[in-house]
XYZ file of C-alpha atoms in Angstrom:
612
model
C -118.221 125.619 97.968
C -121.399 124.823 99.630
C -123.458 126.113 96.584
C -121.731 123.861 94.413
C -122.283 120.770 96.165
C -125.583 121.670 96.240
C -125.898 122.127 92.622
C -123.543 118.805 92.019
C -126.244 117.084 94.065
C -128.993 118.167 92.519
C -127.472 117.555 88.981
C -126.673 113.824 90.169
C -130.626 113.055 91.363
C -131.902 114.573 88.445
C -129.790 112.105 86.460
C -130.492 109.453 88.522
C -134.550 110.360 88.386
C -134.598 110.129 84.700
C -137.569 112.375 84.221
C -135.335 114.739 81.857
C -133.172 113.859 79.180
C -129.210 113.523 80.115
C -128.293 116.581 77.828
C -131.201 118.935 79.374
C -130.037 117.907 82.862
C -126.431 118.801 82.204
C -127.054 122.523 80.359
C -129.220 123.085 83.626
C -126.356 122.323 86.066
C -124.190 124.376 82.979
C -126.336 127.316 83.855
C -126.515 126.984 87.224
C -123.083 127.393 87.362
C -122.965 130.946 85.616
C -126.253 132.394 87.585
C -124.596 131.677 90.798
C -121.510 133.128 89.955
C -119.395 130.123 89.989
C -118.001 130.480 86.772
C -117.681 133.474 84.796
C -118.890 133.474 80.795
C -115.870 131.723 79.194
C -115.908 129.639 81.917
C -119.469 128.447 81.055
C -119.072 127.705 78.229
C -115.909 126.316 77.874
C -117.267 122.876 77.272
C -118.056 123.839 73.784
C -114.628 124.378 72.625
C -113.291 121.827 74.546
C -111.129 119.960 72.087
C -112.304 116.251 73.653
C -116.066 117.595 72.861
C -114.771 118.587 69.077
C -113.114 115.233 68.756
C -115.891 113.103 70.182
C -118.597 114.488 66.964
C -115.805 114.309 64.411
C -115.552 110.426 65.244
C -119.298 109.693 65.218
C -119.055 110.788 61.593
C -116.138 108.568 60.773
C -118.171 105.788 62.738
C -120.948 106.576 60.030
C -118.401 106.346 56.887
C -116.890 102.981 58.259
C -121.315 101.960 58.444
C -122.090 103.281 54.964
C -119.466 101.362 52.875
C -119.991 98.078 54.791
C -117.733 97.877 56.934
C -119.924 97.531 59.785
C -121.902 95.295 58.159
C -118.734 93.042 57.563
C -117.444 93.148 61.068
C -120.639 92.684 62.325
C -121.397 89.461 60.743
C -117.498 88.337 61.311
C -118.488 88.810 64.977
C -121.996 86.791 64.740
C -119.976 83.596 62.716
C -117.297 83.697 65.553
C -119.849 83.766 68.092
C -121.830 81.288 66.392
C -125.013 83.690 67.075
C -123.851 83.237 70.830
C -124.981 86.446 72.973
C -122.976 85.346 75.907
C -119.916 84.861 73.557
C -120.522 87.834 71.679
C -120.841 89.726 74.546
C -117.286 88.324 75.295
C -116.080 89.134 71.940
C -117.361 93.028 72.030
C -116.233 93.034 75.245
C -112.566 91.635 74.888
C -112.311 93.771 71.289
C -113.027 97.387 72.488
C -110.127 96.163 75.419
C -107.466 95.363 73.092
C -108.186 97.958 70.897
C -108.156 100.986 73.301
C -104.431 99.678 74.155
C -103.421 101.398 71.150
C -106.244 103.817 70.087
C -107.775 106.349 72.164
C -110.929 104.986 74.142
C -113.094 107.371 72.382
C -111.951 106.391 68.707
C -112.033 102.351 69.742
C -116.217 103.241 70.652
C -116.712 105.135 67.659
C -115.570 102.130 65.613
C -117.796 99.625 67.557
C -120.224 101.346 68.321
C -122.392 100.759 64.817
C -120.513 97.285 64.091
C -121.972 96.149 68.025
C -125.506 97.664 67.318
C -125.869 95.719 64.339
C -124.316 91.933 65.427
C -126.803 92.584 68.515
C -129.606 92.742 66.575
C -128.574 90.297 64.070
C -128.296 88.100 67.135
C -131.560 88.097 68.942
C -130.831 90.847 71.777
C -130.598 94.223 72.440
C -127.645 96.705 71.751
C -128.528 98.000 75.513
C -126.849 94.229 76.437
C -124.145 95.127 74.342
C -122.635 98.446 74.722
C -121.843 99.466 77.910
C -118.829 96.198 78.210
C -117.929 98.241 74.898
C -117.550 101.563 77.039
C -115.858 99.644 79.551
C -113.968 97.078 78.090
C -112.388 100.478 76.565
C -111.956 101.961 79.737
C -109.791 98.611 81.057
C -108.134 98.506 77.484
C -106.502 102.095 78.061
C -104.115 100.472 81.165
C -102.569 98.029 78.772
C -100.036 100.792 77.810
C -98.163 103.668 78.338
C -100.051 105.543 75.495
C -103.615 103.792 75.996
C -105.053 106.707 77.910
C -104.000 110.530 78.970
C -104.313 109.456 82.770
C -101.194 106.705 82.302
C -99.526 109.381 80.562
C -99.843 111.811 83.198
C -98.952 109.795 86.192
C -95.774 108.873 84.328
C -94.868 112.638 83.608
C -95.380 112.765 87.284
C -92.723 110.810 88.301
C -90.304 111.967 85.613
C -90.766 115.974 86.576
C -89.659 114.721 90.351
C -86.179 113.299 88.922
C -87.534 109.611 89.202
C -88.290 107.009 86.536
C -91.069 106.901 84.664
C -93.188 104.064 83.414
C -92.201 101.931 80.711
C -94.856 101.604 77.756
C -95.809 98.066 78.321
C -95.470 98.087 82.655
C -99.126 99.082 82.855
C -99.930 95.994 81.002
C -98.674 94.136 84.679
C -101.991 95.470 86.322
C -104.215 95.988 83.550
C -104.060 92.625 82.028
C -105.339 91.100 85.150
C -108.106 93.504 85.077
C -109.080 93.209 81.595
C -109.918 89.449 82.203
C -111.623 89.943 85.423
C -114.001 92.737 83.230
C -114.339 90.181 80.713
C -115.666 87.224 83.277
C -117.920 89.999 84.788
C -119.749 90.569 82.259
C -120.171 87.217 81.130
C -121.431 85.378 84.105
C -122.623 88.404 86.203
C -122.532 91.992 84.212
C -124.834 90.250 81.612
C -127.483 89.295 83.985
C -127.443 92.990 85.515
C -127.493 95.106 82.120
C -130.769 96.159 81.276
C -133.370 95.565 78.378
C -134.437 98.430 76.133
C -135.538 99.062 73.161
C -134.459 101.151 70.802
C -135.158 102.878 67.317
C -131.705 101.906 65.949
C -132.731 98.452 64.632
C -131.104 97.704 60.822
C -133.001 96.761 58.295
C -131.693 92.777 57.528
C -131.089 92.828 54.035
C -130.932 88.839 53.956
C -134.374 89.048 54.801
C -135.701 91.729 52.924
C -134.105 89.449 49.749
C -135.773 86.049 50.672
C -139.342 88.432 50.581
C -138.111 89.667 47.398
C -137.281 86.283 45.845
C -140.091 84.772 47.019
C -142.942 87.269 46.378
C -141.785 89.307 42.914
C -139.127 86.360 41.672
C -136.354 88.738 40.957
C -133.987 86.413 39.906
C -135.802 85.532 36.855
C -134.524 86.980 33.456
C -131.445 87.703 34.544
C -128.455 86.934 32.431
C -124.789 87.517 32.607
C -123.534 88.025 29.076
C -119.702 88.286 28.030
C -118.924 90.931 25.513
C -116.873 88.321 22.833
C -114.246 89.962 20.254
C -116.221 89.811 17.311
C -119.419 91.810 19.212
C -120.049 94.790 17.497
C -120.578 96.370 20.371
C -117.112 96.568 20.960
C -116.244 100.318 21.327
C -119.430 101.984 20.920
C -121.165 103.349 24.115
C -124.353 102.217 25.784
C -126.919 104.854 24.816
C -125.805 104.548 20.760
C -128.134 101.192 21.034
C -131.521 102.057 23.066
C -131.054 98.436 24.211
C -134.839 98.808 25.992
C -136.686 100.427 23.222
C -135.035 97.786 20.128
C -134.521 95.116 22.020
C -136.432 94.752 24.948
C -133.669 94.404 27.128
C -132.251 96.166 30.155
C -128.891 96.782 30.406
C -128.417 96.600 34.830
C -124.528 96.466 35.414
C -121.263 96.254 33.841
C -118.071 94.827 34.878
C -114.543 95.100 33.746
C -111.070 94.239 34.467
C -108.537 97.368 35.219
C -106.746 98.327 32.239
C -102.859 98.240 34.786
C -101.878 94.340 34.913
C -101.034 95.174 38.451
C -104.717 95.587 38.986
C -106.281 93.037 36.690
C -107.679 91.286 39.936
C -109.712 93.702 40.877
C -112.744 94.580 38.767
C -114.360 97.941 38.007
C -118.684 97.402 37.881
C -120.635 100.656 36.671
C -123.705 99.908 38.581
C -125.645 102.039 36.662
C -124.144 102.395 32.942
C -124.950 105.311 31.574
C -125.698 106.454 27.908
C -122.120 107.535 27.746
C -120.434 104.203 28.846
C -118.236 102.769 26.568
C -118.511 98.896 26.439
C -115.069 97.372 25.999
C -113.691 93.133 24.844
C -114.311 90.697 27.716
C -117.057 93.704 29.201
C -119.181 91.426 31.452
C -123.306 93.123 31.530
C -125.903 91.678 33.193
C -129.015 92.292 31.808
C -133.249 91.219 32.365
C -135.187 90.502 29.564
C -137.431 87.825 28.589
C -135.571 84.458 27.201
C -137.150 85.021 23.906
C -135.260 88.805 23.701
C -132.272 87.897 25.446
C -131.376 84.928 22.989
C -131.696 87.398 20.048
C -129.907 90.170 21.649
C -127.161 87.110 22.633
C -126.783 85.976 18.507
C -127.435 89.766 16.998
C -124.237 90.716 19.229
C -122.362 87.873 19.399
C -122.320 87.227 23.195
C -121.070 84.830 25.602
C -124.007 83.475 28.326
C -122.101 82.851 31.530
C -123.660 81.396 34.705
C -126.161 83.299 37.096
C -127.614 81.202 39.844
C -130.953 82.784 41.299
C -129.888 82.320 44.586
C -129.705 85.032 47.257
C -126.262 85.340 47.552
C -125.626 85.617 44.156
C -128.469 88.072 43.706
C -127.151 90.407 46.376
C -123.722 90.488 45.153
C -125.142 91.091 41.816
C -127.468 93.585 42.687
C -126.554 95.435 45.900
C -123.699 97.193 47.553
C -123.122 100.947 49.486
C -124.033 102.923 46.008
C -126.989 100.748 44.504
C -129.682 99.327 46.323
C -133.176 98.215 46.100
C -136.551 98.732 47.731
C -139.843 97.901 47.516
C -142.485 100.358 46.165
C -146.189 100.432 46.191
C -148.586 102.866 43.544
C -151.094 104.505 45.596
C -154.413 105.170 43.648
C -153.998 109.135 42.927
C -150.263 108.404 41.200
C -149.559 109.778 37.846
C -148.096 105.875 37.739
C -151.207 104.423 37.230
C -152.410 103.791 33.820
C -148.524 103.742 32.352
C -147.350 100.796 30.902
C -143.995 100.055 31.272
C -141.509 96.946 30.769
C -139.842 95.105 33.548
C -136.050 96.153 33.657
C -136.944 99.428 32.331
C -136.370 102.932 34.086
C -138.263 105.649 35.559
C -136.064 107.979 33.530
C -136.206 111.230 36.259
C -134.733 109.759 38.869
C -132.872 106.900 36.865
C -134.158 104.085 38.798
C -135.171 100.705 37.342
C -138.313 98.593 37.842
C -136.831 95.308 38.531
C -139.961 93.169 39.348
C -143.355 93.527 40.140
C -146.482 92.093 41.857
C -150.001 92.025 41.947
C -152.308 90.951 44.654
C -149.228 88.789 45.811
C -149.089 87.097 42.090
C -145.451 88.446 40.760
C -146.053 89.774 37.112
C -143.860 89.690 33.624
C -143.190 91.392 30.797
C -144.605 94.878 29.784
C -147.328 95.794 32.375
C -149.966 98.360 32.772
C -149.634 99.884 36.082
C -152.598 99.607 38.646
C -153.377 100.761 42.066
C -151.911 99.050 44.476
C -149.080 97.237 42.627
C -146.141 96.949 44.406
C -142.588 96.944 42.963
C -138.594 96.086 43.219
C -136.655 98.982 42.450
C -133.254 99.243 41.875
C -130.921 102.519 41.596
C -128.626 104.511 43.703
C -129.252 104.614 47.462
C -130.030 108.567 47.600
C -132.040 108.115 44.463
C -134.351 105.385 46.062
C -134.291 108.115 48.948
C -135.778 110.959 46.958
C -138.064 109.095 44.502
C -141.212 110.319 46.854
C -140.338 113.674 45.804
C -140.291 113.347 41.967
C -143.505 110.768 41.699
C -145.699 112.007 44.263
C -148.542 109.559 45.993
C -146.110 106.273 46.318
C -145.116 104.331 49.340
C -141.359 103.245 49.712
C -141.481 100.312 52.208
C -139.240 100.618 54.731
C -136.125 102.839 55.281
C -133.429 102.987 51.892
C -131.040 104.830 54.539
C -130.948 102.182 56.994
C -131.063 99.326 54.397
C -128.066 100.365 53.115
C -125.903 100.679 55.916
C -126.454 96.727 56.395
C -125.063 95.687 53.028
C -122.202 93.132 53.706
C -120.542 93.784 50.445
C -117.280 95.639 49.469
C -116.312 98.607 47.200
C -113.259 100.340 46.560
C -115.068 103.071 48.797
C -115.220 100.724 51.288
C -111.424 100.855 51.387
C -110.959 104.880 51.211
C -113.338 104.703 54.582
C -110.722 101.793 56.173
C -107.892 104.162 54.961
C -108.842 106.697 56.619
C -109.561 104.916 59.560
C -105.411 103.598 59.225
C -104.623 106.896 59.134
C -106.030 108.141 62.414
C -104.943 105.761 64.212
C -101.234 106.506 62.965
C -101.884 110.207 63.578
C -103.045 109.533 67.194
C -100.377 106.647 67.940
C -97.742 109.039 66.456
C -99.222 111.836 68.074
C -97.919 113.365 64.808
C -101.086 115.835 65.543
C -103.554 117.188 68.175
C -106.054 114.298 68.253
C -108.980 116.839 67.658
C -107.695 117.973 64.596
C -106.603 114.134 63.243
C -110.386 113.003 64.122
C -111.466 116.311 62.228
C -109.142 115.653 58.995
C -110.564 112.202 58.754
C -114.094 113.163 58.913
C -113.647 115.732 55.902
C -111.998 113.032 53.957
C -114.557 110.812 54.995
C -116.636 113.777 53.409
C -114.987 114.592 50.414
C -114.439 111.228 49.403
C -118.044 110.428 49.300
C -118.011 107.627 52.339
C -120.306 109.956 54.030
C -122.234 112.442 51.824
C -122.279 115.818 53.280
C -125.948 116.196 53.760
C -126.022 113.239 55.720
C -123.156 113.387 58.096
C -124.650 115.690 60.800
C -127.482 113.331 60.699
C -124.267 110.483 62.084
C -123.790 112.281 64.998
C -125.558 111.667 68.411
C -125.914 115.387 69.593
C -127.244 113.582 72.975
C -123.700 112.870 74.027
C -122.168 115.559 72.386
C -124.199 117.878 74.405
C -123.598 116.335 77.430
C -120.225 115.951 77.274
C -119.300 119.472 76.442
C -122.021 120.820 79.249
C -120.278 118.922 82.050
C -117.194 120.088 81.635
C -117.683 123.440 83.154
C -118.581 121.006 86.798
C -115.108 119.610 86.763
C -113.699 123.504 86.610
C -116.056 124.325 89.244
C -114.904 121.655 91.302
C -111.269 122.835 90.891
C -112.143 126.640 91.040
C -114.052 126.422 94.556
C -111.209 123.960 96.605
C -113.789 121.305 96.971
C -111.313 119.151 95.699
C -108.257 119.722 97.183
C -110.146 119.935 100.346
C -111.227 116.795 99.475
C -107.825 115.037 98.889
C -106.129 116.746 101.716
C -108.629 115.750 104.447
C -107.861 112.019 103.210
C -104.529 112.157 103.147
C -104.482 113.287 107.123
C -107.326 111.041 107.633
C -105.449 107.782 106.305
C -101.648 108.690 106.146
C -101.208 107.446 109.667
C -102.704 104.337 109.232
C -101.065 101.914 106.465
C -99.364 102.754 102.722
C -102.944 100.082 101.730
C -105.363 102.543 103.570
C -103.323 105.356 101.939
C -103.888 103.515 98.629
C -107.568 102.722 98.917
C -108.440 106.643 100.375
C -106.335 107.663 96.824
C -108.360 105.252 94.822
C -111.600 106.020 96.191
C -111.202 109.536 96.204
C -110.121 109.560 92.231
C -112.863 107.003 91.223
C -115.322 109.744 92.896
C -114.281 111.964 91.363
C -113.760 110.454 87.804
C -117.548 109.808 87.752
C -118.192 113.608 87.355
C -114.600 115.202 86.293
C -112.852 114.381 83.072
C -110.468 111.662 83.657
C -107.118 113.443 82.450
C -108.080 116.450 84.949
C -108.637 113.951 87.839
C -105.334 112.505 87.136
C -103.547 115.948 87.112
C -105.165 116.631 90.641
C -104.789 113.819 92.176
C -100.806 112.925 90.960
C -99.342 115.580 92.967
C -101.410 114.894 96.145
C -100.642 111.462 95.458
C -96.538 111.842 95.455
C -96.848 114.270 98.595
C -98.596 111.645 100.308
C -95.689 108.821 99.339
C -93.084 111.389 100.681
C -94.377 112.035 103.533
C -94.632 108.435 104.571
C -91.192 107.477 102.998
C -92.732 104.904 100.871
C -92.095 104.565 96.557
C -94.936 106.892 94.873
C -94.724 104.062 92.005
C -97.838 102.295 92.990
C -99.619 105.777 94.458
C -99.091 106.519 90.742
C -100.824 103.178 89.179
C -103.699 103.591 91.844
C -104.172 107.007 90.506
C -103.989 105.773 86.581
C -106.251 102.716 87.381
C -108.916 104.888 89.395
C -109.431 107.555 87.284
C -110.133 105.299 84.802
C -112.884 103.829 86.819
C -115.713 106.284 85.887
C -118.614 103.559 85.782
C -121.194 104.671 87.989
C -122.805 107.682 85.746
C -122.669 108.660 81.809
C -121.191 111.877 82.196
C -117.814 110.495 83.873
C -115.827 109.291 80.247
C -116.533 110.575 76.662
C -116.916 106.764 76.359
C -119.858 106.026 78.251
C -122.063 109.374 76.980
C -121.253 107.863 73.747
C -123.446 104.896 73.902
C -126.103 106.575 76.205
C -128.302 107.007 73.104
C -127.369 104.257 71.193
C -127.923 102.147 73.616
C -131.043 103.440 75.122
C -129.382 103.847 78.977
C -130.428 105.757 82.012
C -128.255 107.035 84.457
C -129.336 104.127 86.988
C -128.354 101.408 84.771
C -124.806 102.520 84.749
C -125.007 102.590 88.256
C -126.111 99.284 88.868
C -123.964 97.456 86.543
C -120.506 99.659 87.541
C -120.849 99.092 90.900
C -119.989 95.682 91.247
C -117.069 96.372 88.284
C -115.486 99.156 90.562
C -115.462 97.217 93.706
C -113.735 94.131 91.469
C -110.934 96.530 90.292
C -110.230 98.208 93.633
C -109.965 94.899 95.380
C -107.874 93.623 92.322
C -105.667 96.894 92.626
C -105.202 96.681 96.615
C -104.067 93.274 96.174
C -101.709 92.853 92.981
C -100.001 96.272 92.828
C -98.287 95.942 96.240
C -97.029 92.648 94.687
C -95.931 94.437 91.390
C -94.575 97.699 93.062
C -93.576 97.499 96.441
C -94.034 99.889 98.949
C-alpha cells in the first residue's frame, strides 16, 4: 500500500511539473506498477484492451468523417452566426451544447462530435480552442446527470438500490439535481471559468477557406471565363460522352463540372454534379456544365452546340459553391526554377493530365495572366482537382511548392454532399445503438468508424492520422492505477476510515466525507469503477445511521462525475488534452473552483430533493 501511494504521488507531480508529456508520464507509473510487483502482466496491461480505451480511438475517427464532409465546418459556422462572433457567448453555446447532448449520448461520443466543430468556431472567432474545450469536457461531464442513461455512474447507483429490494431511480429524477448544476457550470465559465482558462497555442489552426478565396479572386481573378451553359434538346451533344469531343484541344474550352437532376421524380430536388467529368461521362437534356474559356471560344462552342448561357456571378460565394466541396478543392501552386513545368505552354482551364488536375488561373509577378501561357519560374497557379490529388501532385511533378496544407483546407469547406449525409447517418446510428444499448458501445463506436471507412467519409490511409494517440495512450496506461488502488485496500481503507470518522456526526458530514472521498478518487480512477466502490460503502453507511441511502446514492453519481482537477480522471478530459494544448495545472486551476460550486450545490439541494 505504501509503495503505491508513493508511486500515485510521484505520477501526480510529474503531471503537475509538465516537464514530460502526459502519455510518457502515465506508461512510467504503468511500469512502475509491474516492476514493483503490484500488478502482475495482464494486469499491466490491461488498459490496452480496455473496451473504454477501444471506444475512445474508434470515435476520434468518426469525429474526423463528421470534419471531412463538412459537417464541422457547418456547425461551426452555425455556432459563430448564433454567437454573433461572441467568445463569451460561444463559450456559452459550446458549453451549454456538449451538456445537453451528453444527456442522451455517452460523454465520450458528445466530445468526439465537438471536439473538431469547437476547434474550428474558436479560431474562426478570434481565440484559442484552449478557451474553448475544457467547458466542452465538462459541460459533458454535468450533461451525463440529466438522466438515468447519461452516464455508467447514474446507472450504477440506481442498480444499487434495486439489488437491496428498494426503488430505483427514475430516468428523468437525476435531471432534479443536475439541471441546477448544469446552469451553475454554464455561469462559471462565463463570468469566472473564462477568465481562469489558459492561452495556448496550438498547431490545429484551419485553413479559412473564405480567405484563401478573396486572395484568389483578387490576385489570379478566377472568376473570369467562367460560364454556366444548359445542355438544350436540340444540342448534339445530347447522348454522346465527354471525351468523344476533346472540348480543350477543338475548342479551347474546359469542361470543369457537370450537374444533373436524378433520373427518380422522388429525387428530382436533389442534383447529382460530377466534379470532375471524365472522358466516359455521358452528357444528358437539361445537363448543366460549367466551363472556362475565353468569351470569343465560349460563344462559338455556345452556337456550334446549341446551348443555353445561364447566370454565374463572380462572387465568392458563388465561386465556392461552384468550385469547392469535401472531394474537389483548390490550391495555390508555385513552379520552382528546376521544374520540368517550365518552358510548357499550356491553356488556362486545361489539365495536368497525370494527376488530372486543372490549371484554373495563373499569375505572374502579382499580374494574373490569360489565355495559353508559357510557363516561367516562379509563376504561381490555382489548381483545381480532387483533394488527395492536390495532396500528391509534389510527387508526380517534382520541384513545385503547394502553398499551404490541401488536408486541412478541406476539412473547412462549409458545403454539403451526399457524403456529407452517409457521415451524419452514421453518426444517427450510434447514437441509436448506444441509447438502445442494442450493442456493447465499443463495438457500435467500432462499426461506425469502418463505415465511416468504407464509405469513403474517411479514407483509410488517413484515418489513423484522426486519432490523438496522446489521449489514447494515456487513457489506456492509467487504468492499471485504478486496479492498483482496488488490489492493495487503499481504497476501502480509505472509505471505511471516513465512514467511522463522520458517521457520528450528521447524515450532511456523512454526505460531504462520501462526496469528497469519490471526487478524489474520480480524478485518478475511472468514474464507473469509483461508483461501484463507493455505492456499497455508501448504502452501509445509510443503514447504519437509519437514514434513506437515496441521496448517499446521488452524492455518489454527482461526485464521481466530478473528475476536474487532472486529465487522466474522464476519457473526456484526456480527449481534449492535445487538442487543446493543456497541462495538467490548467485543469487544476480551472476545476477547482467548479468542484467546490457542485459540492456546495449538492450539500444544499439534495437534502431538499431527497430527504434524509
Amino acid at each position: 500500500m505504501l509503495t503505491l501511494l508513493v508511486i500515485l504521488g510521484i505520477t501526480i507531480l510529474l503531471f503537475v511539473w509538465g516537464k514530460f508529456p502526459p502519455d510518457v508520464v502515465a506508461l512510467m507509473s504503468m511500469l512502475s506498477l509491474y516492476l514493483t510487483g503490484i500488478l502482475d502482466i495482464q494486469e499491466t496491461l490491461s488498459g490496452f484492451s480496455n473496451t473504454t480505451v477501444i471506444m475512445i480511438a474508434a470515435l476520434f475517427i468518426i469525429g474526423e468523417g463528421l470534419s471531412r464532409t463538412g459537417w464541422t465546418a457547418v456547425a461551426g459556422r452555425f455556432f459563430l452566426d448564433w454567437a454573433k462572433n461572441s467568445v463569451p457567448k460561444l463559450l456559452v453555446i459550446v458549453t451549454l451544447g456538449s451538456s445537453l447532448l451528453s444527456g442522451f449520448v455517452s460523454n465520450t461520443g458528445t466530445v468526439a462530435a465537438l471536439l473538431p466543430v469547437t476547434v474550428n468556431a474558436a479560431w474562426n472567432a478570434g481565440t484559442l480552442p484552449s478557451k474553448l474545450l475544457m467547458p466542452v469536457a465538462f459541460g459533458s461531464n454535468t450533461g451525463g446527470l440529466l438522466t438515468l442513461t447519461g452516464t455508467p455512474p447514474n446507472i450504477i447507483a440506481s442498480n444499487a438500490l434495486v439489488e437491496n429490494g428498494l426503488a430505483g431511480f427514475s430516468f428523468f429524477e437525476f435531471s432534479l439535481i443536475g439541471l441546477p448544476l448544469l446552469l451553475i457550470s454554464v455561469l462559471y465559465f462565463r463570468y469566472v471559468g473564462f477568465r481562469l482558462l489558459p492561452s495556448h497555442r496550438t498547431k490545429n489552426k484551419p485553413m479559412a477557406i473564405d480567405d484563401e478565396m478573396h486572395k484568389w479572386i483578387s490576385n489570379y481573378s478566377i472568376g473570369d471565363n467562367l460560364y454556366r451553359l444548359r445542355i438544350r434538346s436540340m444540342s448534339q451533344l445530347i447522348g454522346t460522352k465527354v471525351g468523344d469531343w476533346d472540348f480543350e484541344e477543338k475548342h479551347n474550352v474546359s469542361l470543369m463540372r457537370l450537374r444533373r437532376r436524378h433520373p427518380s421524380p422522388l429525387q428530382q430536388r436533389i442534383p447529382l454534379f460530377v466534379e470532375m467529368p471524365e472522358p466516359e461521362t455521358e452528357i444528358r437534356y437539361h445537363d448543366i456544365i460549367t466551363v472556362k474559356g475565353e468569351p470569343e471560344d465560349v460563344d462559338n462552342f455556345v452556337l456550334k452546340f446549341h446551348l443555353g448561357v445561364l447566370a454565374l456571378v463572380p462572387e465568392m460565394d458563388s465561386l465556392k459553391r461552384e468550385l469547392i466541396n469535401q472531394e474537389v478543392g483548390m490550391a495555390e501552386m508555385i513552379v520552382t526554377p528546376k521544374s520540368v513545368l517550365v518552358g510548357k505552354t499550356i491553356a488556362l482551364g486545361h489539365y495536368l493530365r497525370k494527376m488530372g488536375v486543372q490549371l484554373l488561373a495563373a499569375s505572374r509577378n502579382n499580374v494574373p495572366l490569360k489565355g495559353k501561357i508559357k510557363i516561367g519560374a516562379g509563376d504561381a497557379f490555382v489548381i483545381r482537382g480532387q483533394w488527395k490529388n492536390i495532396e500528391n501532385l509534389k510527387s508526380v511533378y517534382e520541384n513545385i511548392v503547394i502553398s499551404g496544407s490541401p488536408e486541412a483546407l478541406s476539412k473547412n469547406v462549409d458545403v454539403i454532399t451526399p457524403r456529407s449525409y452517409v457521415a451524419l447517418g452514421t453518426l444517427i446510428v450510434m447514437i441509436l445503438l448506444l441509447v438502445l444499448n442494442i450493442m456493447p458501445g465499443a463495438i457500435a463506436a467500432l462499426v461506425c468508424a469502418g463505415i465511416m471507412m468504407l464509405t469513403g467519409c474517411v479514407p483509410i490511409a488517413k484515418a489513423y492520422h484522426g486519432i490523438s494517440w496522446t489521449s489514447v495512450v494515456m487513457i489506456a496506461a492509467m487504468i492499471p492505477m485504478g486496479l492498483a488502488l482496488q488490489k492493495t485496500g487503499v481504497a476501502q481503507v480509505a472509505a471505511d476510515g471516513l465512514v467511522t470518522a463522520l458517521g457520528n456526526y450528521s447524515p450532511i458530514a456523512l454526505l460531504a466525507g462520501i462526496f469528497l472521498l469519490t471526487t478524489a478518487f474520480s480524478q485518478t480512477i475511472n468514474n464507473s469503477a469509483t461508483a461501484v466502490l463507493m455505492a456499497p460503502i455508501a448504502l452501509m453507511a445509510s443503514t447504519t445511521l437509519g437514514v434513506s441511502p437515496k441521496p448517499y446514492m446521488i452524492g455518489v453519481a454527482v461526485s464521481a462525475s466530478t473528475a476536474f482537477l487532472t486529465p487522466v480522471g474522464t476519457t473526456t478530459n484526456a480527449m481534449v488534452l492535445t487538442a487543446g494544448g493543456y497541462k495538467f495545472k490548467d485543469y487544476l486551476t480551472v476545476g477547482a473552483p467548479l468542484l467546490l460550486l457542485f459540492l456546495t450545490i449538492t450539500l444544499l439541494l439534495v437534502p431538499l430533493i431527497w430527504p434524509f
